[in-house]
PDB file of C-alpha atoms in Angstrom:
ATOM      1  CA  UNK A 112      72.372  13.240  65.085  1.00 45.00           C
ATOM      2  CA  UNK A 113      69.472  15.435  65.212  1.00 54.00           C
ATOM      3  CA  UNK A 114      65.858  14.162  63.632  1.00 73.00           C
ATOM      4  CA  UNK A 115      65.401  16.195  60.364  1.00 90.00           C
ATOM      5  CA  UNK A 116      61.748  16.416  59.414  1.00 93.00           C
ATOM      6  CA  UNK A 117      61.771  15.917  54.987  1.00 95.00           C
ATOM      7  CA  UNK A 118      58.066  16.182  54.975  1.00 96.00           C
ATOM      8  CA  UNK A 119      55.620  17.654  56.691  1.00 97.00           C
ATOM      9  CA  UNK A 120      51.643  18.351  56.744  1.00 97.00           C
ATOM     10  CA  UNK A 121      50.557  21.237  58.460  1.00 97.00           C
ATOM     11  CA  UNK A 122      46.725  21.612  58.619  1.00 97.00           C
ATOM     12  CA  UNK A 123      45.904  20.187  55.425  1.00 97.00           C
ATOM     13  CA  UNK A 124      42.506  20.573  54.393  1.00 96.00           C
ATOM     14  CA  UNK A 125      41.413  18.873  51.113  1.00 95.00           C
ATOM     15  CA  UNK A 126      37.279  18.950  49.710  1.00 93.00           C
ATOM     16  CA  UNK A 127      35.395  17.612  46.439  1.00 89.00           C
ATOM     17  CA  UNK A 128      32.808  18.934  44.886  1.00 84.00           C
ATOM     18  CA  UNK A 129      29.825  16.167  44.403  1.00 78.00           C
ATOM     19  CA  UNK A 130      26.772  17.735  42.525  1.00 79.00           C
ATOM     20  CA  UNK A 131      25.518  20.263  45.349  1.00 83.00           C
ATOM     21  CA  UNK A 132      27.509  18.788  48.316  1.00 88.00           C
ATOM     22  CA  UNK A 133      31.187  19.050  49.601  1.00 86.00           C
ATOM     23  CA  UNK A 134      33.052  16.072  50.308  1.00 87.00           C
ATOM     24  CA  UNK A 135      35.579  16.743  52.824  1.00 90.00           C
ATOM     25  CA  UNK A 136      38.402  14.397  52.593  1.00 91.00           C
ATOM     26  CA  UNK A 137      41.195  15.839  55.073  1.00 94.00           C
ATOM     27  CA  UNK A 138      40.364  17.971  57.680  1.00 95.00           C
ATOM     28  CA  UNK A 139      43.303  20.028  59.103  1.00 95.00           C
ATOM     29  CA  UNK A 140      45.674  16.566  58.716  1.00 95.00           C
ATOM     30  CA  UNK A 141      48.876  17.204  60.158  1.00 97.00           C
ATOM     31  CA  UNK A 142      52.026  14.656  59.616  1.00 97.00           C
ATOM     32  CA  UNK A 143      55.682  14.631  59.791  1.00 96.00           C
ATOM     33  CA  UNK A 144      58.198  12.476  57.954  1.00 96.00           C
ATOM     34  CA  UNK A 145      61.765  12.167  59.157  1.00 95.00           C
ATOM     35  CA  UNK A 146      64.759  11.004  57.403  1.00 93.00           C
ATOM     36  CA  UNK A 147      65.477   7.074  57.344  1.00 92.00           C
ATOM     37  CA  UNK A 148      61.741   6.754  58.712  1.00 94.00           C
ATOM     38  CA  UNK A 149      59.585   4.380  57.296  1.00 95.00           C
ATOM     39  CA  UNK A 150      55.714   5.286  58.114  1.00 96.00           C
ATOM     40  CA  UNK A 151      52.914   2.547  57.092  1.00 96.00           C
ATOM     41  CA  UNK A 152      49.833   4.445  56.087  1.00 96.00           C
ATOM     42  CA  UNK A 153      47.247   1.690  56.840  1.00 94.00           C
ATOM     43  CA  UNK A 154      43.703   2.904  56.273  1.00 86.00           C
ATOM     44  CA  UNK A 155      40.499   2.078  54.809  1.00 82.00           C
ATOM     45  CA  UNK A 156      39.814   2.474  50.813  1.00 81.00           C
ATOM     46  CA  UNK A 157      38.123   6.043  50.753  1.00 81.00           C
ATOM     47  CA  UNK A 158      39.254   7.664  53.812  1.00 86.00           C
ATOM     48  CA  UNK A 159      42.053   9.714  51.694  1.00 88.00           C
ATOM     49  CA  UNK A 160      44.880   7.601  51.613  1.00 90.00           C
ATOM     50  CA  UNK A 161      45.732   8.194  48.243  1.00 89.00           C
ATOM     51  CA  UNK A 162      44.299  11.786  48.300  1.00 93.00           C
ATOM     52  CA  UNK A 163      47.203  12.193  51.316  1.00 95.00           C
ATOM     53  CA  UNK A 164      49.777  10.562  49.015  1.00 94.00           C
ATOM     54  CA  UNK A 165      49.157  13.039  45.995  1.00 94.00           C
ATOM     55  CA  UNK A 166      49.073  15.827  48.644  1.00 95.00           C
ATOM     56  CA  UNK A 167      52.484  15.388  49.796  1.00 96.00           C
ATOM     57  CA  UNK A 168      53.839  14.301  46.451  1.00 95.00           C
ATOM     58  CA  UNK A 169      52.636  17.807  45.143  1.00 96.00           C
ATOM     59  CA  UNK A 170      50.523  16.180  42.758  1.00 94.00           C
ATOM     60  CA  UNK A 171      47.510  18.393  44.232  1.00 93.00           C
ATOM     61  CA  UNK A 172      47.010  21.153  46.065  1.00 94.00           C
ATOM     62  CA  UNK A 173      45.529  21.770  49.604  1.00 95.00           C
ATOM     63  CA  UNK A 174      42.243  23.898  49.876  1.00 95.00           C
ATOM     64  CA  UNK A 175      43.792  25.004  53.631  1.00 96.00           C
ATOM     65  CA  UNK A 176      47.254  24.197  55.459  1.00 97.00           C
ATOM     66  CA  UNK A 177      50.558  24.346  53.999  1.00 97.00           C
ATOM     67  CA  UNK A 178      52.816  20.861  52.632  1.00 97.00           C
ATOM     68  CA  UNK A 179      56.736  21.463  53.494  1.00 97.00           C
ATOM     69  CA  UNK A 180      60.082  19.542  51.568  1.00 96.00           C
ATOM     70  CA  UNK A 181      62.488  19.821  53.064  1.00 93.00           C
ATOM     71  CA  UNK A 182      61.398  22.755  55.194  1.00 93.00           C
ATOM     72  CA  UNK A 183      59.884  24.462  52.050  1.00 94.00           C
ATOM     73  CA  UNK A 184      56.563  25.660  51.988  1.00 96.00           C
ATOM     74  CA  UNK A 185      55.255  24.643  48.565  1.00 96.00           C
ATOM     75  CA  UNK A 186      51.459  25.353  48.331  1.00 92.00           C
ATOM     76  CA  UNK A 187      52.883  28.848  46.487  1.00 93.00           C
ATOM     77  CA  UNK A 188      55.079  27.436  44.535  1.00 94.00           C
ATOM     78  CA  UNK A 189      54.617  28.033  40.822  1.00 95.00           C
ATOM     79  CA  UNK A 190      53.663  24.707  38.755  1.00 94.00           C
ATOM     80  CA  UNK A 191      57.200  24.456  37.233  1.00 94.00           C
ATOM     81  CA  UNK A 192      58.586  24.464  41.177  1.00 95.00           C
ATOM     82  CA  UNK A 193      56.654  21.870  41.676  1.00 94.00           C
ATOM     83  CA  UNK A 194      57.542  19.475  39.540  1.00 91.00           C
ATOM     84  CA  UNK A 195      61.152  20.242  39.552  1.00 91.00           C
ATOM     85  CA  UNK A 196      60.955  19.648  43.470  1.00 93.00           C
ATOM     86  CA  UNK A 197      58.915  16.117  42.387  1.00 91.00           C
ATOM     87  CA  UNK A 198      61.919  15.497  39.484  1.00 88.00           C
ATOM     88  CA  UNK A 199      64.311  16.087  42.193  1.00 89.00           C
ATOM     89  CA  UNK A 200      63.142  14.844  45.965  1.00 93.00           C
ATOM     90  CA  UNK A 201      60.564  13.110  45.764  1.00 95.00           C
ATOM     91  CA  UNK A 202      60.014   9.270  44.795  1.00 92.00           C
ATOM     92  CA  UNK A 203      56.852   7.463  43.408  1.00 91.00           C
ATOM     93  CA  UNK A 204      56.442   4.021  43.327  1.00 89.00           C
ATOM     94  CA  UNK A 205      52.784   2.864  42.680  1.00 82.00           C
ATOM     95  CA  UNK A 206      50.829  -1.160  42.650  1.00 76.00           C
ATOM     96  CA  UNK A 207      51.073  -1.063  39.174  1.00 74.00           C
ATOM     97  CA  UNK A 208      54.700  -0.311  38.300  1.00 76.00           C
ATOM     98  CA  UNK A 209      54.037   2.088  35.227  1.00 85.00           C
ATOM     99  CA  UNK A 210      57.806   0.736  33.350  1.00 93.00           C
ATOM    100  CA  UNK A 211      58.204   2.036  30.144  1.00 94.00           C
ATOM    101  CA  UNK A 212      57.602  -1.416  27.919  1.00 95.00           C
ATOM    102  CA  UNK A 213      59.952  -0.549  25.143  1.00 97.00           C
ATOM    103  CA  UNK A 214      62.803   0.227  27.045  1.00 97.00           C
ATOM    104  CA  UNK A 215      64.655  -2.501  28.989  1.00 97.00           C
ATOM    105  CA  UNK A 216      65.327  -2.537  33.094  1.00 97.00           C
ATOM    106  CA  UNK A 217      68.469  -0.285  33.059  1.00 97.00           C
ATOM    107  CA  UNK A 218      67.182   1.802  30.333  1.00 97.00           C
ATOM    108  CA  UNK A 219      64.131   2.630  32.352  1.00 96.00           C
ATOM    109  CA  UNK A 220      65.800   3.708  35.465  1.00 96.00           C
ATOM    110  CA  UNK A 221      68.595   6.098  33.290  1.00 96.00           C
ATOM    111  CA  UNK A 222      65.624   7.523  32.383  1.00 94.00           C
ATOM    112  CA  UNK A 223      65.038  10.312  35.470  1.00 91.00           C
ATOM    113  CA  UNK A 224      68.231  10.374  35.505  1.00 93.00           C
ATOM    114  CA  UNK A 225      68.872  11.790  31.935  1.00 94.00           C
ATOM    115  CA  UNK A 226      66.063  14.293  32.125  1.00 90.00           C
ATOM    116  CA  UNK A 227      67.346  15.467  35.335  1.00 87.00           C
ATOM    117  CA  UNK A 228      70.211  16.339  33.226  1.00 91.00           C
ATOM    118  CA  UNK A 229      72.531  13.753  33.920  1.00 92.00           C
ATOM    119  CA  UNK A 230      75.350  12.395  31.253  1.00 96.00           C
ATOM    120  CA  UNK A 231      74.114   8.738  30.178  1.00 96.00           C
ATOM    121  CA  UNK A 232      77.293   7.225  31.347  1.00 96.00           C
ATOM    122  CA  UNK A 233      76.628   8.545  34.908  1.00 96.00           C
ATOM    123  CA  UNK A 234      73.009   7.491  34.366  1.00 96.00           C
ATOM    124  CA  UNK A 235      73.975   4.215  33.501  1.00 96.00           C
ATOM    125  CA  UNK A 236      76.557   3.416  36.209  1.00 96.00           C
ATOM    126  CA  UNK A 237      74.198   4.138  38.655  1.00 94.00           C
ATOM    127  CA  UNK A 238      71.524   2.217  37.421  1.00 96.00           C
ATOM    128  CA  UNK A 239      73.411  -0.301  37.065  1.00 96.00           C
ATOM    129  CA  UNK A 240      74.519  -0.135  41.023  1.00 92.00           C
ATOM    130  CA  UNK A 241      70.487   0.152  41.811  1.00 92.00           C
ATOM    131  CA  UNK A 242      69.783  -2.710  39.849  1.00 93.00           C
ATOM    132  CA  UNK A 243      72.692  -4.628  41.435  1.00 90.00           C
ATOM    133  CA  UNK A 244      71.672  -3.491  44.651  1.00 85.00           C
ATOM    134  CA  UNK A 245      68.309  -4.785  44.373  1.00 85.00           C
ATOM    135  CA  UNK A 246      69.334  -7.848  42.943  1.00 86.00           C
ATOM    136  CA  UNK A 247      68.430  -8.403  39.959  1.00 91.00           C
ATOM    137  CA  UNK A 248      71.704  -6.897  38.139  1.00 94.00           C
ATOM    138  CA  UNK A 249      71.703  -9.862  35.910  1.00 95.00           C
ATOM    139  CA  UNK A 250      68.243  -8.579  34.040  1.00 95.00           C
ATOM    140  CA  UNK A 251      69.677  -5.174  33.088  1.00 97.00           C
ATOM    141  CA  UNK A 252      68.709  -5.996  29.323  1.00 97.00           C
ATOM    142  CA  UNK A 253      65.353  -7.097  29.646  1.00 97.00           C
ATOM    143  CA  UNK A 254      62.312  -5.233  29.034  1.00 97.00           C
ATOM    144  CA  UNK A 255      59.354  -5.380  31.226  1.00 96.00           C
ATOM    145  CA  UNK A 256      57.592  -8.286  29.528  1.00 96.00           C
ATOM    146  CA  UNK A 257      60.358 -10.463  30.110  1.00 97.00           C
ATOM    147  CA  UNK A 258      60.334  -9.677  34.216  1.00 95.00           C
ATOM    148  CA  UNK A 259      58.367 -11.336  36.580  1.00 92.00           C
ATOM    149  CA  UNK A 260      55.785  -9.053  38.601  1.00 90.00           C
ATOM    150  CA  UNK A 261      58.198  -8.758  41.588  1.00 89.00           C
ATOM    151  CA  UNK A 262      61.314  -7.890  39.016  1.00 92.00           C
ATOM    152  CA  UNK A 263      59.103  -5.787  37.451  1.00 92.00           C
ATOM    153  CA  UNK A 264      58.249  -3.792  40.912  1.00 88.00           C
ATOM    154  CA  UNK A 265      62.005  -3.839  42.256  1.00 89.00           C
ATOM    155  CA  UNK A 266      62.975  -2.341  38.978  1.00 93.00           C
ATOM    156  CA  UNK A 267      60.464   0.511  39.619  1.00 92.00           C
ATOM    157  CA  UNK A 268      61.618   1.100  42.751  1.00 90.00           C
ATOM    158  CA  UNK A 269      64.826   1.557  41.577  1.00 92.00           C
ATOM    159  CA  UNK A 270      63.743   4.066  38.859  1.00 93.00           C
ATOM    160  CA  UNK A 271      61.976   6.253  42.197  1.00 91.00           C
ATOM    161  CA  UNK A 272      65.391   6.702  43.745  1.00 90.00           C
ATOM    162  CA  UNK A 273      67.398   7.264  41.104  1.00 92.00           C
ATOM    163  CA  UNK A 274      67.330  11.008  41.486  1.00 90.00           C
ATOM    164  CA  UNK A 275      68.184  10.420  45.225  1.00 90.00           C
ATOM    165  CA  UNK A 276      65.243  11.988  46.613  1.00 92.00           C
ATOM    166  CA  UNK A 277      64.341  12.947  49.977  1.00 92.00           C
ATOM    167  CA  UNK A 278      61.052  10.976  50.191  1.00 95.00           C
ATOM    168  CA  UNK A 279      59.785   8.113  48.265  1.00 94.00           C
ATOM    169  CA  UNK A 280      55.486   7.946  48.660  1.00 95.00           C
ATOM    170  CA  UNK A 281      54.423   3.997  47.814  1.00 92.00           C
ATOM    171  CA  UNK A 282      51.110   3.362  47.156  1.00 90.00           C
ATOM    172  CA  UNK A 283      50.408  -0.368  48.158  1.00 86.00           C
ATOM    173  CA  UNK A 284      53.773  -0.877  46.069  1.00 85.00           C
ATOM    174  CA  UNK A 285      53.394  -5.045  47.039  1.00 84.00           C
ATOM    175  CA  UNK A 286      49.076  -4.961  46.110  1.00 81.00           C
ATOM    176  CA  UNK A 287      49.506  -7.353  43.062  1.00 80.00           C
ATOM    177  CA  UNK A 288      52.419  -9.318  44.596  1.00 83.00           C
ATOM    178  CA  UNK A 289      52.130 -13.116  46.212  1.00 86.00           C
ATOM    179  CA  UNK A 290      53.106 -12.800  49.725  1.00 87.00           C
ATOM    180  CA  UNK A 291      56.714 -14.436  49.548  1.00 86.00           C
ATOM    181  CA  UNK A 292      57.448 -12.327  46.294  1.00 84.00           C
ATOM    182  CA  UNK A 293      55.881  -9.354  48.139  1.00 86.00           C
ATOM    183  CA  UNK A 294      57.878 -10.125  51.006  1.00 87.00           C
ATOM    184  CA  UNK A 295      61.186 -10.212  49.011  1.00 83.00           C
ATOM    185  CA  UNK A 296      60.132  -6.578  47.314  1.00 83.00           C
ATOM    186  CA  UNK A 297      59.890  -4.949  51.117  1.00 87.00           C
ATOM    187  CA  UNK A 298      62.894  -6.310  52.006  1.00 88.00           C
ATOM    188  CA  UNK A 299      64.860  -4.797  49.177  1.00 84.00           C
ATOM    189  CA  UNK A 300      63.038  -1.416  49.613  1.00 85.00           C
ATOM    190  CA  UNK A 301      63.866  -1.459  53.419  1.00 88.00           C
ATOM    191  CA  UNK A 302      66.998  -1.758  53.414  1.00 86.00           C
ATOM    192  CA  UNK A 303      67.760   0.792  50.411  1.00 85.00           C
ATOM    193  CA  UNK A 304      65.575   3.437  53.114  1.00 85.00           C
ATOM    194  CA  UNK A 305      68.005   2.228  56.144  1.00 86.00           C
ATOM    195  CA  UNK A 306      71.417   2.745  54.150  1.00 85.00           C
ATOM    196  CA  UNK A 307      70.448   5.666  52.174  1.00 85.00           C
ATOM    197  CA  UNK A 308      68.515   7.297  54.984  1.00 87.00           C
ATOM    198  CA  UNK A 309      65.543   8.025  52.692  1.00 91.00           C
ATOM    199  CA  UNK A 310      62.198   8.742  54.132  1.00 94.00           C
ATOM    200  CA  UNK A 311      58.919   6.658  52.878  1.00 95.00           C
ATOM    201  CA  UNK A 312      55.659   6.866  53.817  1.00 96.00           C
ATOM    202  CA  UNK A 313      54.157   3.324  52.427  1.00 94.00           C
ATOM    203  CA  UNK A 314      50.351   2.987  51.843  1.00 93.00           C
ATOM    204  CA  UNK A 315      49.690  -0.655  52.717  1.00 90.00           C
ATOM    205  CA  UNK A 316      46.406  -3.067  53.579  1.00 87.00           C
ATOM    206  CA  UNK A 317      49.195  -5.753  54.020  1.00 86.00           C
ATOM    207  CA  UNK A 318      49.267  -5.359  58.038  1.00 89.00           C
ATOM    208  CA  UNK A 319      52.740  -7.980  58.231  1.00 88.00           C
ATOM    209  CA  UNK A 320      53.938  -5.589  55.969  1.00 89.00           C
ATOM    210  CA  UNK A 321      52.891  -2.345  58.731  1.00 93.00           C
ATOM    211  CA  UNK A 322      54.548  -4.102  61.211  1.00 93.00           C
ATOM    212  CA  UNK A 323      58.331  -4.258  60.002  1.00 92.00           C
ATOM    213  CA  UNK A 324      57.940  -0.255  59.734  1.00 95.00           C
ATOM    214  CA  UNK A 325      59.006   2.525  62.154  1.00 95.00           C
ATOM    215  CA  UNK A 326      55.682   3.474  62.964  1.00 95.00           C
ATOM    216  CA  UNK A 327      52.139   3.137  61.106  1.00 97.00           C
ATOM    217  CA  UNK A 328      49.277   5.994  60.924  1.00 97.00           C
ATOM    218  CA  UNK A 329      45.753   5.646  59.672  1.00 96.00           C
ATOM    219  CA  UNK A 330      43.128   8.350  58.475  1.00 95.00           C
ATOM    220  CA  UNK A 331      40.395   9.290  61.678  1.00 93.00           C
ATOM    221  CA  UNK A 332      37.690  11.754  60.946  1.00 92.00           C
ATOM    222  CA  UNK A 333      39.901  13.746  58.038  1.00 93.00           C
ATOM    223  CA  UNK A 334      42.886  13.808  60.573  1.00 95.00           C
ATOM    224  CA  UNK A 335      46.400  11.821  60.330  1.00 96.00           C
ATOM    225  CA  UNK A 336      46.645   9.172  63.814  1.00 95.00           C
ATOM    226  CA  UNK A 337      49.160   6.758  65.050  1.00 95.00           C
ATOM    227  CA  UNK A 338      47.785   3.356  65.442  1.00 90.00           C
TER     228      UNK A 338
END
């Protein structure tokens, strides 16, 4: 079966403003992401790692070069595409997992779900399934609080694909984990990529971590590289 690209940087330029000077960030960054790839982004804090992840998760725009989902140009997109293309194929899971605290597990994955426009019975089933799948089925009733931090991150892992995106973007989605728990959390997330055939590009300073992937890439000089 042929390689399908999901996501792809073409020439992606990206600059900030700092008092009188430019700040170039990404200069003319190309990447592709392929379905049922995982890609460790392993790279130095400030050399745009998160700037790439917000980039392809159409959180911000390019100042040059064009970001493609799915084979759709997007940089022209109106600001309601966008985020229905982020409701709908794209993933986020971040260090800090961001779960709703007054909601429990299950209620916090329906939750995309539901404003997608799902039923709650369908939202709930498969929630349930995610959670189950991730094992940890049996704390479907507990609110964040009452999770420990790597329950806590599997849960919001969950909630990223329940939409069934295309892509899921991590950004160091283990950080605040101990390695054994942290371990544990990749494993479940790797093998929800392999039988779903999701693609994820994983930010990561954990280089064990890098290694299990397909492939990593780091940030040279503004530009995307294999390492």
């Amino acid at each position: 079966m042929a390689r399908k690209t999901v996501l792809q940087l073409s020439g992606v330029q990206r600059h900030y403003g700092q008092g009188d000077t430019t700040l170039s960030i990404l200069k003319g960054a190309d990447f592709e992401l392929v379905r049922g790839e995982m890609v460790a982004l392993v790279a130095p804090s400030g050399t745009g790692k998160s700037t790439l992840l917000h980039l392809a998760g159409l959180l911000e725009h390019p100042d040059d070069g064009e970001v493609f989902i799915g084979g759709r140009p997007c940089n022209d997109l109106s600001d309601d595409e966008r985020t229905a293309i982020r409701r709908s194929e794209i993933g986020f899971v971040y260090q800090f997992h961001h779960l709703l605290p007054e909601f429990t597990a299950i209620e916090n994955i329906m939750m995309p779900q539901l404003i997608a426009g799902l039923s709650k019975a369908e939202a709930k089933e498969r929630a349930a399934q995610l959670l189950d799948y991730m094992r940890i089925g049996p704390r479907a009733e507990h609110r964040p609080a009452e999770l420990s931090g790597g329950e806590q991150q599997r849960v919001a892992i969950a909630r990223a694909v329940a939409n069934a995106p295309r892509v899921l973007l991590a950004d160091e989605p283990t950080g605040n984990l101990d390695p054994k728990t942290a371990s544990y959390v990749f494993d479940a997330l790797e093998a929800l990529v392999r039988q779903s055939g999701l693609a994820a590009l994983i930010a990561t300073h954990n280089h064990e971590l890098a290694g299990r992937m397909d492939r990593r890439v780091t940030i040279e000089g503004g530009k995307v590289v294999e390492m």
